[in-house]
Amino acid sequence: MRPMLLTIAVLALTAAAPSAGAAGPCRLHAVDAAHAGPGCARAWMDRNLRLNDLMTVGTHNSYKQAITPKLFAMISKAAPKAAPSIDYHHPALTAQLDDGARGLELDVVYDPQGGRYAHPLGPTMAGEPVDPAYVAAMSLPGYKVLHIQDVDFRSNCPTFIQCLTEIRDWSRAHLDHTPILITMNAKDDASPVPGGPAALKFDAAAYDALDAEIRSVFTPDEVITPDLVQGRWPTLRAAVLHGAWPSLGASRGKVLFALDEDPAKVAVYRGARRSLEGRMVFINTDEASPAAAYLTLNEGADAPRIVADVRAGFLVRTRADADTVEARADDVRRRDAALLSGAQYVSTDYRHPEPRFGPYQVRLPGGAVTVCNPQRSPERCAGLPVEAQ
């Protein structure tokens, strides 16, 4: 067992319990400490834990397919330092969900008329054909899902609607799953290829369209929205700091969305709202904002801040690795810090090892999909499985 997995296992085995009984705090069997006692039964967890009392491992750029060898060779020649950072890929969303991923990331580009990204220039330069099905999907009006236009564009689900539909269908077939966080980057970068299409900027109308696409796929009772969490509290932040996240039982079988963007972009999404009234998506912001509920804190140096935010009641997503660096070196330090921080959603490109690089991977011990958060009331159930594989 690697050191970090051992650490989390120890947290699970040493959780204390001040009182007994199925309705009381989680207890461990005195004889067999590897198994939870009556207080850790499903009913107890569903009733006593909230969404932010969990921790799980998801994937980064979850839609991304591999770049073809010929095109990647061209990219490597043109940008030898940057190319390794995009040399990763993921299976279909359904396969990831089956494997236990409960955090997914989709990069979205605004394409209201359709066709803006239907004919990527990279394959033309490499002398490679583009799948007609891809062209047809990208010609439809609406949001598209891709990493870098023209060069790293291949997606397991080219349209946002297609991605959401796949997640929804899986969710409806597995109603017991712990909540799935879907983070989004609103991509408006210029194409790295001269002559490539200009990306559209995200204005209020673009974000209204994003919300509309989410509503077109999921019913209101399938999504945990900012309004649901805020309830009667004056702001979303006040609700979160007073423990207003829904219970685990009420969160099972549901999804929630977060816009992982810079202050300028999230300000446009928020508009003149006091918090996020009427919006479908949480936003990445600072802890003092009235709209504060979710934070993206990706750097290793963020660990102390993550611990404080998780204990305060915020929901945090962090990364265990980036740009293939940790996987190539089998460097587990960032992964270990992420898991110890208590960030509820830990993102990785390596839920399974990449054979070309080595053994590096990010998973929870014992086949757990989701565990009780080590920074949230650890005396109750820290590290114990909430959802098993």
CSV table of C-alpha atoms in Angstrom, one decimal:
chain,number,residue,atom,x,y,z
A,1,MET,CA,0.0,0.0,0.0
A,2,ARG,CA,1.4,3.4,-1.0
A,3,PRO,CA,2.0,5.9,1.9
A,4,MET,CA,-1.1,8.1,1.2
A,5,LEU,CA,-3.5,5.2,0.9
A,6,LEU,CA,-2.1,3.9,4.2
A,7,THR,CA,-2.7,7.3,5.8
A,8,ILE,CA,-6.4,7.3,4.7
A,9,ALA,CA,-6.8,3.7,5.8
A,10,VAL,CA,-5.4,4.7,9.2
A,11,LEU,CA,-7.9,7.6,9.4
A,12,ALA,CA,-10.7,5.0,8.8
A,13,LEU,CA,-9.4,2.7,11.4
A,14,THR,CA,-8.9,5.3,14.1
A,15,ALA,CA,-12.1,7.2,13.9
A,16,ALA,CA,-13.4,7.7,17.5
A,17,ALA,CA,-16.9,7.5,18.7
A,18,PRO,CA,-18.1,9.2,21.9
A,19,SER,CA,-21.4,7.3,22.2
A,20,ALA,CA,-23.0,4.2,21.1
A,21,GLY,CA,-26.1,3.2,19.1
A,22,ALA,CA,-27.2,3.1,15.5
A,23,ALA,CA,-28.7,6.5,15.8
A,24,GLY,CA,-25.6,8.0,17.4
A,25,PRO,CA,-22.1,8.8,16.0
A,26,CYS,CA,-20.3,6.3,13.9
A,27,ARG,CA,-18.7,3.5,15.9
A,28,LEU,CA,-16.2,0.8,14.8
A,29,HIS,CA,-16.3,-2.8,15.9
A,30,ALA,CA,-13.9,-3.2,18.9
A,31,VAL,CA,-12.8,-6.6,17.6
A,32,ASP,CA,-12.8,-6.0,13.9
A,33,ALA,CA,-11.8,-2.4,13.5
A,34,ALA,CA,-11.7,-2.7,9.7
A,35,HIS,CA,-15.5,-2.7,9.6
A,36,ALA,CA,-17.9,0.0,10.7
A,37,GLY,CA,-20.3,-0.5,13.5
A,38,PRO,CA,-24.1,0.1,13.5
A,39,GLY,CA,-23.6,3.9,13.6
A,40,CYS,CA,-22.1,3.8,10.1
A,41,ALA,CA,-25.0,2.0,8.5
A,42,ARG,CA,-26.4,3.4,5.2
A,43,ALA,CA,-29.4,5.0,7.0
A,44,TRP,CA,-27.2,6.8,9.5
A,45,MET,CA,-24.9,8.2,6.8
A,46,ASP,CA,-27.8,9.3,4.6
A,47,ARG,CA,-29.4,11.1,7.5
A,48,ASN,CA,-26.3,12.5,9.3
A,49,LEU,CA,-23.9,13.4,6.5
A,50,ARG,CA,-24.2,16.3,4.1
A,51,LEU,CA,-22.9,16.7,0.6
A,52,ASN,CA,-19.8,18.5,1.8
A,53,ASP,CA,-19.1,15.7,4.3
A,54,LEU,CA,-17.9,13.5,1.4
A,55,MET,CA,-14.6,13.1,-0.5
A,56,THR,CA,-14.2,11.4,-3.9
A,57,VAL,CA,-11.9,11.2,-6.9
A,58,GLY,CA,-12.9,12.4,-10.3
A,59,THR,CA,-11.3,13.2,-13.7
A,60,HIS,CA,-9.8,16.3,-15.3
A,61,ASN,CA,-10.9,17.2,-18.9
A,62,SER,CA,-13.1,14.1,-18.7
A,63,TYR,CA,-14.2,14.2,-22.3
A,64,LYS,CA,-10.7,14.2,-23.9
A,65,GLN,CA,-9.6,11.7,-26.5
A,66,ALA,CA,-6.0,11.1,-27.5
A,67,ILE,CA,-4.5,13.1,-30.3
A,68,THR,CA,-3.6,11.0,-33.3
A,69,PRO,CA,0.1,10.1,-33.5
A,70,LYS,CA,0.7,12.0,-36.7
A,71,LEU,CA,-0.9,15.2,-35.5
A,72,PHE,CA,0.8,14.9,-32.1
A,73,ALA,CA,4.2,14.5,-33.8
A,74,MET,CA,3.5,17.8,-35.6
A,75,ILE,CA,2.5,19.5,-32.4
A,76,SER,CA,5.6,18.2,-30.6
A,77,LYS,CA,7.8,19.6,-33.4
A,78,ALA,CA,6.1,23.0,-33.3
A,79,ALA,CA,5.8,23.2,-29.4
A,80,PRO,CA,8.2,20.6,-27.9
A,81,LYS,CA,7.8,22.0,-24.3
A,82,ALA,CA,4.0,22.3,-24.3
A,83,ALA,CA,3.2,19.1,-26.2
A,84,PRO,CA,3.7,16.6,-23.3
A,85,SER,CA,1.1,18.5,-21.2
A,86,ILE,CA,-1.7,17.4,-23.5
A,87,ASP,CA,-0.6,13.8,-24.0
A,88,TYR,CA,-3.4,12.2,-22.0
A,89,HIS,CA,-6.9,10.9,-22.6
A,90,HIS,CA,-9.9,9.3,-21.0
A,91,PRO,CA,-12.5,6.6,-21.9
A,92,ALA,CA,-16.1,7.4,-22.4
A,93,LEU,CA,-18.0,9.2,-19.6
A,94,THR,CA,-20.1,6.1,-18.9
A,95,ALA,CA,-17.0,4.0,-18.4
A,96,GLN,CA,-15.5,6.6,-16.0
A,97,LEU,CA,-18.8,6.7,-14.0
A,98,ASP,CA,-18.9,2.9,-13.9
A,99,ASP,CA,-15.3,3.0,-12.6
A,100,GLY,CA,-16.3,5.3,-9.8
A,101,ALA,CA,-15.5,8.8,-11.0
A,102,ARG,CA,-17.9,11.2,-9.3
A,103,GLY,CA,-16.3,14.4,-10.5
A,104,LEU,CA,-16.2,15.2,-14.2
A,105,GLU,CA,-14.9,18.2,-16.1
A,106,LEU,CA,-16.2,19.5,-19.5
A,107,ASP,CA,-14.6,22.4,-21.4
A,108,VAL,CA,-17.4,24.3,-23.3
A,109,VAL,CA,-17.2,26.6,-26.3
A,110,TYR,CA,-20.1,28.8,-27.3
A,111,ASP,CA,-21.4,28.0,-30.8
A,112,PRO,CA,-25.0,29.2,-31.1
A,113,GLN,CA,-25.2,28.9,-34.9
A,114,GLY,CA,-23.3,25.7,-35.1
A,115,GLY,CA,-20.4,24.8,-37.4
A,116,ARG,CA,-17.8,27.1,-36.0
A,117,TYR,CA,-15.6,24.2,-34.9
A,118,ALA,CA,-16.8,21.5,-37.4
A,119,HIS,CA,-13.7,21.6,-39.7
A,120,PRO,CA,-10.5,21.6,-37.5
A,121,LEU,CA,-7.4,22.6,-39.3
A,122,GLY,CA,-5.0,20.2,-37.5
A,123,PRO,CA,-6.1,17.1,-39.5
A,124,THR,CA,-5.9,19.1,-42.7
A,125,MET,CA,-2.3,20.0,-41.9
A,126,ALA,CA,-1.6,16.3,-41.0
A,127,GLY,CA,-3.3,14.9,-44.0
A,128,GLU,CA,-5.8,13.0,-41.9
A,129,PRO,CA,-9.6,12.7,-42.4
A,130,VAL,CA,-12.2,13.9,-39.9
A,131,ASP,CA,-14.9,11.6,-39.0
A,132,PRO,CA,-18.2,12.6,-40.8
A,133,ALA,CA,-20.1,12.0,-37.6
A,134,TYR,CA,-17.9,14.5,-35.8
A,135,VAL,CA,-18.5,17.1,-38.5
A,136,ALA,CA,-22.3,16.5,-38.3
A,137,ALA,CA,-22.4,16.8,-34.5
A,138,MET,CA,-20.2,20.0,-34.6
A,139,SER,CA,-22.5,21.5,-37.2
A,140,LEU,CA,-25.5,21.5,-34.8
A,141,PRO,CA,-26.3,24.7,-33.0
A,142,GLY,CA,-25.3,24.8,-29.3
A,143,TYR,CA,-22.4,24.4,-27.0
A,144,LYS,CA,-19.5,22.1,-28.0
A,145,VAL,CA,-17.0,20.3,-25.8
A,146,LEU,CA,-13.3,20.4,-26.7
A,147,HIS,CA,-9.9,21.2,-25.3
A,148,ILE,CA,-7.9,23.2,-27.9
A,149,GLN,CA,-9.6,24.1,-31.1
A,150,ASP,CA,-8.0,22.7,-34.3
A,151,VAL,CA,-5.4,20.6,-32.6
A,152,ASP,CA,-6.7,18.9,-29.4
A,153,PHE,CA,-10.4,18.8,-30.4
A,154,ARG,CA,-11.4,15.2,-30.2
A,155,SER,CA,-14.0,14.5,-27.6
A,156,ASN,CA,-15.9,11.4,-26.4
A,157,CYS,CA,-19.0,13.6,-26.6
A,158,PRO,CA,-18.5,16.6,-29.0
A,159,THR,CA,-21.6,18.5,-27.9
A,160,PHE,CA,-22.5,19.6,-24.4
A,161,ILE,CA,-26.0,18.1,-24.8
A,162,GLN,CA,-24.5,14.8,-25.7
A,163,CYS,CA,-22.2,14.8,-22.7
A,164,LEU,CA,-25.0,15.8,-20.3
A,165,THR,CA,-27.4,13.2,-21.8
A,166,GLU,CA,-24.8,10.4,-21.3
A,167,ILE,CA,-24.3,11.5,-17.6
A,168,ARG,CA,-28.1,11.8,-17.0
A,169,ASP,CA,-28.8,8.4,-18.5
A,170,TRP,CA,-26.1,6.8,-16.3
A,171,SER,CA,-27.4,8.6,-13.3
A,172,ARG,CA,-30.9,7.5,-13.8
A,173,ALA,CA,-29.7,3.9,-14.1
A,174,HIS,CA,-27.8,4.2,-10.8
A,175,LEU,CA,-30.0,6.3,-8.5
A,176,ASP,CA,-27.9,5.4,-5.4
A,177,HIS,CA,-24.7,7.2,-6.6
A,178,THR,CA,-23.2,9.9,-4.5
A,179,PRO,CA,-23.5,13.4,-6.1
A,180,ILE,CA,-21.6,14.0,-9.3
A,181,LEU,CA,-19.9,17.4,-9.6
A,182,ILE,CA,-19.6,18.6,-13.2
A,183,THR,CA,-17.1,21.5,-13.5
A,184,MET,CA,-16.8,23.6,-16.6
A,185,ASN,CA,-14.2,25.9,-18.2
A,186,ALA,CA,-15.8,28.5,-20.5
A,187,LYS,CA,-13.2,28.4,-23.3
A,188,ASP,CA,-12.7,31.5,-25.5
A,189,ASP,CA,-9.1,31.2,-26.4
A,190,ALA,CA,-7.8,31.9,-29.9
A,191,SER,CA,-6.9,29.0,-32.1
A,192,PRO,CA,-3.1,28.2,-32.0
A,193,VAL,CA,-3.3,27.5,-35.8
A,194,PRO,CA,-3.2,30.6,-38.0
A,195,GLY,CA,-6.5,31.0,-39.8
A,196,GLY,CA,-8.4,29.0,-37.1
A,197,PRO,CA,-11.9,30.2,-36.1
A,198,ALA,CA,-12.1,32.9,-33.5
A,199,ALA,CA,-13.8,31.8,-30.3
A,200,LEU,CA,-16.9,33.6,-29.1
A,201,LYS,CA,-16.8,35.5,-25.8
A,202,PHE,CA,-19.1,34.6,-23.0
A,203,ASP,CA,-21.7,37.3,-22.4
A,204,ALA,CA,-24.9,37.1,-20.4
A,205,ALA,CA,-26.8,35.6,-23.4
A,206,ALA,CA,-24.1,32.9,-23.7
A,207,TYR,CA,-24.5,31.9,-20.1
A,208,ASP,CA,-28.3,32.0,-20.3
A,209,ALA,CA,-27.9,29.5,-23.2
A,210,LEU,CA,-25.6,27.3,-21.0
A,211,ASP,CA,-28.2,27.2,-18.2
A,212,ALA,CA,-30.9,26.4,-20.8
A,213,GLU,CA,-29.0,23.4,-22.2
A,214,ILE,CA,-28.6,22.0,-18.7
A,215,ARG,CA,-32.3,22.5,-18.1
A,216,SER,CA,-33.1,20.8,-21.4
A,217,VAL,CA,-31.4,17.6,-20.2
A,218,PHE,CA,-32.0,17.4,-16.4
A,219,THR,CA,-35.2,17.7,-14.6
A,220,PRO,CA,-35.3,20.2,-11.6
A,221,ASP,CA,-35.2,17.3,-9.1
A,222,GLU,CA,-32.0,15.9,-10.6
A,223,VAL,CA,-29.8,19.0,-10.1
A,224,ILE,CA,-28.5,20.5,-6.8
A,225,THR,CA,-28.7,24.2,-7.6
A,226,PRO,CA,-27.5,27.3,-5.8
A,227,ASP,CA,-31.1,28.2,-5.0
A,228,LEU,CA,-31.7,24.8,-3.4
A,229,VAL,CA,-28.7,25.3,-1.1
A,230,GLN,CA,-29.5,28.9,-0.3
A,231,GLY,CA,-33.1,28.3,0.6
A,232,ARG,CA,-34.3,31.1,2.9
A,233,TRP,CA,-30.9,32.3,3.8
A,234,PRO,CA,-30.1,35.9,2.7
A,235,THR,CA,-27.0,34.8,0.7
A,236,LEU,CA,-25.6,31.5,-0.6
A,237,ARG,CA,-22.5,32.1,1.5
A,238,ALA,CA,-24.6,32.4,4.7
A,239,ALA,CA,-26.4,29.2,3.9
A,240,VAL,CA,-23.2,27.3,3.3
A,241,LEU,CA,-21.6,28.5,6.5
A,242,HIS,CA,-24.7,27.4,8.4
A,243,GLY,CA,-24.7,23.9,7.1
A,244,ALA,CA,-27.3,24.2,4.4
A,245,TRP,CA,-25.8,21.7,1.9
A,246,PRO,CA,-28.4,18.9,1.3
A,247,SER,CA,-28.1,15.6,3.2
A,248,LEU,CA,-26.3,12.7,1.7
A,249,GLY,CA,-29.7,10.9,1.3
A,250,ALA,CA,-31.2,13.9,-0.5
A,251,SER,CA,-28.1,14.2,-2.7
A,252,ARG,CA,-27.9,10.7,-4.0
A,253,GLY,CA,-28.7,10.3,-7.7
A,254,LYS,CA,-28.1,14.0,-8.4
A,255,VAL,CA,-25.6,16.2,-10.1
A,256,LEU,CA,-24.4,19.7,-9.5
A,257,PHE,CA,-22.5,22.1,-11.8
A,258,ALA,CA,-19.7,24.6,-11.1
A,259,LEU,CA,-18.2,27.2,-13.4
A,260,ASP,CA,-14.4,27.0,-12.8
A,261,GLU,CA,-13.3,30.4,-14.2
A,262,ASP,CA,-11.6,33.7,-13.4
A,263,PRO,CA,-13.3,36.6,-11.6
A,264,ALA,CA,-14.2,38.4,-14.8
A,265,LYS,CA,-16.1,35.5,-16.3
A,266,VAL,CA,-17.9,34.4,-13.2
A,267,ALA,CA,-18.9,38.1,-12.7
A,268,VAL,CA,-20.7,38.0,-16.0
A,269,TYR,CA,-22.5,34.7,-15.1
A,270,ARG,CA,-23.5,36.1,-11.7
A,271,GLY,CA,-24.7,39.5,-13.2
A,272,ALA,CA,-26.4,41.8,-10.7
A,273,ARG,CA,-27.7,39.0,-8.5
A,274,ARG,CA,-27.0,39.1,-4.8
A,275,SER,CA,-25.9,35.5,-4.9
A,276,LEU,CA,-26.8,33.2,-7.8
A,277,GLU,CA,-30.6,33.4,-7.7
A,278,GLY,CA,-32.1,31.6,-10.7
A,279,ARG,CA,-28.8,30.2,-12.0
A,280,MET,CA,-28.1,26.5,-12.5
A,281,VAL,CA,-24.4,26.6,-11.8
A,282,PHE,CA,-22.2,27.4,-8.7
A,283,ILE,CA,-19.2,29.7,-9.4
A,284,ASN,CA,-15.6,29.7,-8.4
A,285,THR,CA,-15.2,32.7,-6.2
A,286,ASP,CA,-13.5,33.8,-3.0
A,287,GLU,CA,-14.7,33.0,0.5
A,288,ALA,CA,-16.0,36.5,1.2
A,289,SER,CA,-18.4,36.7,-1.7
A,290,PRO,CA,-22.1,36.5,-1.0
A,291,ALA,CA,-22.1,33.8,-3.8
A,292,ALA,CA,-19.4,31.8,-2.1
A,293,ALA,CA,-20.2,28.0,-1.9
A,294,TYR,CA,-17.7,26.4,-4.3
A,295,LEU,CA,-14.0,27.0,-4.7
A,296,THR,CA,-11.4,25.7,-7.1
A,297,LEU,CA,-8.1,25.5,-5.3
A,298,ASN,CA,-5.7,23.5,-7.5
A,299,GLU,CA,-2.2,24.2,-6.3
A,300,GLY,CA,-0.2,22.2,-3.8
A,301,ALA,CA,0.4,25.4,-1.8
A,302,ASP,CA,-3.4,25.7,-1.4
A,303,ALA,CA,-3.6,22.8,1.1
A,304,PRO,CA,-3.9,24.9,4.3
A,305,ARG,CA,-6.6,27.1,2.7
A,306,ILE,CA,-8.4,24.0,1.5
A,307,VAL,CA,-8.5,22.5,5.0
A,308,ALA,CA,-9.9,25.8,6.4
A,309,ASP,CA,-12.5,26.1,3.7
A,310,VAL,CA,-13.7,22.5,4.0
A,311,ARG,CA,-14.0,22.8,7.7
A,312,ALA,CA,-15.9,26.1,7.3
A,313,GLY,CA,-18.5,24.4,5.1
A,314,PHE,CA,-17.4,25.2,1.5
A,315,LEU,CA,-17.2,22.7,-1.3
A,316,VAL,CA,-13.7,22.5,-2.8
A,317,ARG,CA,-12.3,20.9,-6.0
A,318,THR,CA,-8.5,20.4,-6.3
A,319,ARG,CA,-6.1,18.6,-8.6
A,320,ALA,CA,-3.9,15.7,-7.7
A,321,ASP,CA,-1.8,16.1,-10.9
A,322,ALA,CA,-1.4,18.3,-13.9
A,323,ASP,CA,0.1,18.4,-17.4
A,324,THR,CA,1.3,14.7,-17.0
A,325,VAL,CA,4.2,15.9,-14.8
A,326,GLU,CA,3.4,13.7,-11.7
A,327,ALA,CA,2.5,10.7,-13.7
A,328,ARG,CA,5.8,10.7,-15.7
A,329,ALA,CA,7.8,11.0,-12.5
A,330,ASP,CA,5.6,8.8,-10.3
A,331,ASP,CA,5.6,11.8,-7.9
A,332,VAL,CA,2.8,11.3,-5.3
A,333,ARG,CA,3.4,14.4,-3.2
A,334,ARG,CA,0.7,16.6,-4.8
A,335,ARG,CA,-1.7,13.6,-4.8
A,336,ASP,CA,-1.1,12.9,-1.1
A,337,ALA,CA,-1.5,16.6,-0.2
A,338,ALA,CA,-4.8,16.8,-2.1
A,339,LEU,CA,-6.3,13.7,-0.4
A,340,LEU,CA,-5.2,14.9,3.1
A,341,SER,CA,-6.6,18.4,2.5
A,342,GLY,CA,-10.2,17.1,2.6
A,343,ALA,CA,-11.1,18.7,-0.8
A,344,GLN,CA,-14.4,17.0,-1.6
A,345,TYR,CA,-13.6,16.5,-5.2
A,346,VAL,CA,-10.0,15.5,-6.2
A,347,SER,CA,-9.4,15.6,-9.9
A,348,THR,CA,-6.8,13.4,-11.8
A,349,ASP,CA,-5.9,12.3,-15.3
A,350,TYR,CA,-4.9,8.9,-13.9
A,351,ARG,CA,-7.6,7.0,-12.1
A,352,HIS,CA,-5.7,4.2,-13.7
A,353,PRO,CA,-1.9,4.1,-14.5
A,354,GLU,CA,-0.8,5.2,-17.9
A,355,PRO,CA,1.4,2.2,-19.2
A,356,ARG,CA,3.8,4.5,-21.0
A,357,PHE,CA,4.6,6.5,-17.8
A,358,GLY,CA,4.5,4.1,-14.9
A,359,PRO,CA,2.4,3.1,-11.8
A,360,TYR,CA,1.1,6.5,-10.8
A,361,GLN,CA,-2.7,6.6,-10.1
A,362,VAL,CA,-5.2,8.3,-7.8
A,363,ARG,CA,-7.8,6.2,-6.2
A,364,LEU,CA,-9.3,5.8,-2.7
A,365,PRO,CA,-8.4,2.7,-0.7
A,366,GLY,CA,-10.4,-0.5,-0.5
A,367,GLY,CA,-12.2,0.2,-3.8
A,368,ALA,CA,-14.2,3.0,-2.3
A,369,VAL,CA,-15.8,5.5,-4.7
A,370,THR,CA,-16.6,8.0,-2.0
A,371,VAL,CA,-15.5,8.2,1.6
A,372,CYS,CA,-16.5,10.2,4.6
A,373,ASN,CA,-14.4,13.4,4.5
A,374,PRO,CA,-11.3,13.3,6.8
A,375,GLN,CA,-11.6,17.0,7.6
A,376,ARG,CA,-15.3,17.1,8.4
A,377,SER,CA,-16.1,15.8,12.0
A,378,PRO,CA,-13.4,13.1,11.7
A,379,GLU,CA,-14.4,11.6,15.0
A,380,ARG,CA,-17.6,10.4,13.3
A,381,CYS,CA,-16.5,8.4,10.3
A,382,ALA,CA,-13.4,9.9,8.6
A,383,GLY,CA,-12.2,7.8,5.7
A,384,LEU,CA,-15.0,5.2,5.9
A,385,PRO,CA,-16.6,4.2,2.6
A,386,VAL,CA,-19.9,6.0,1.7
A,387,GLU,CA,-20.1,4.5,-1.8
A,388,ALA,CA,-18.2,1.3,-2.8
A,389,GLN,CA,-17.2,0.2,-6.2
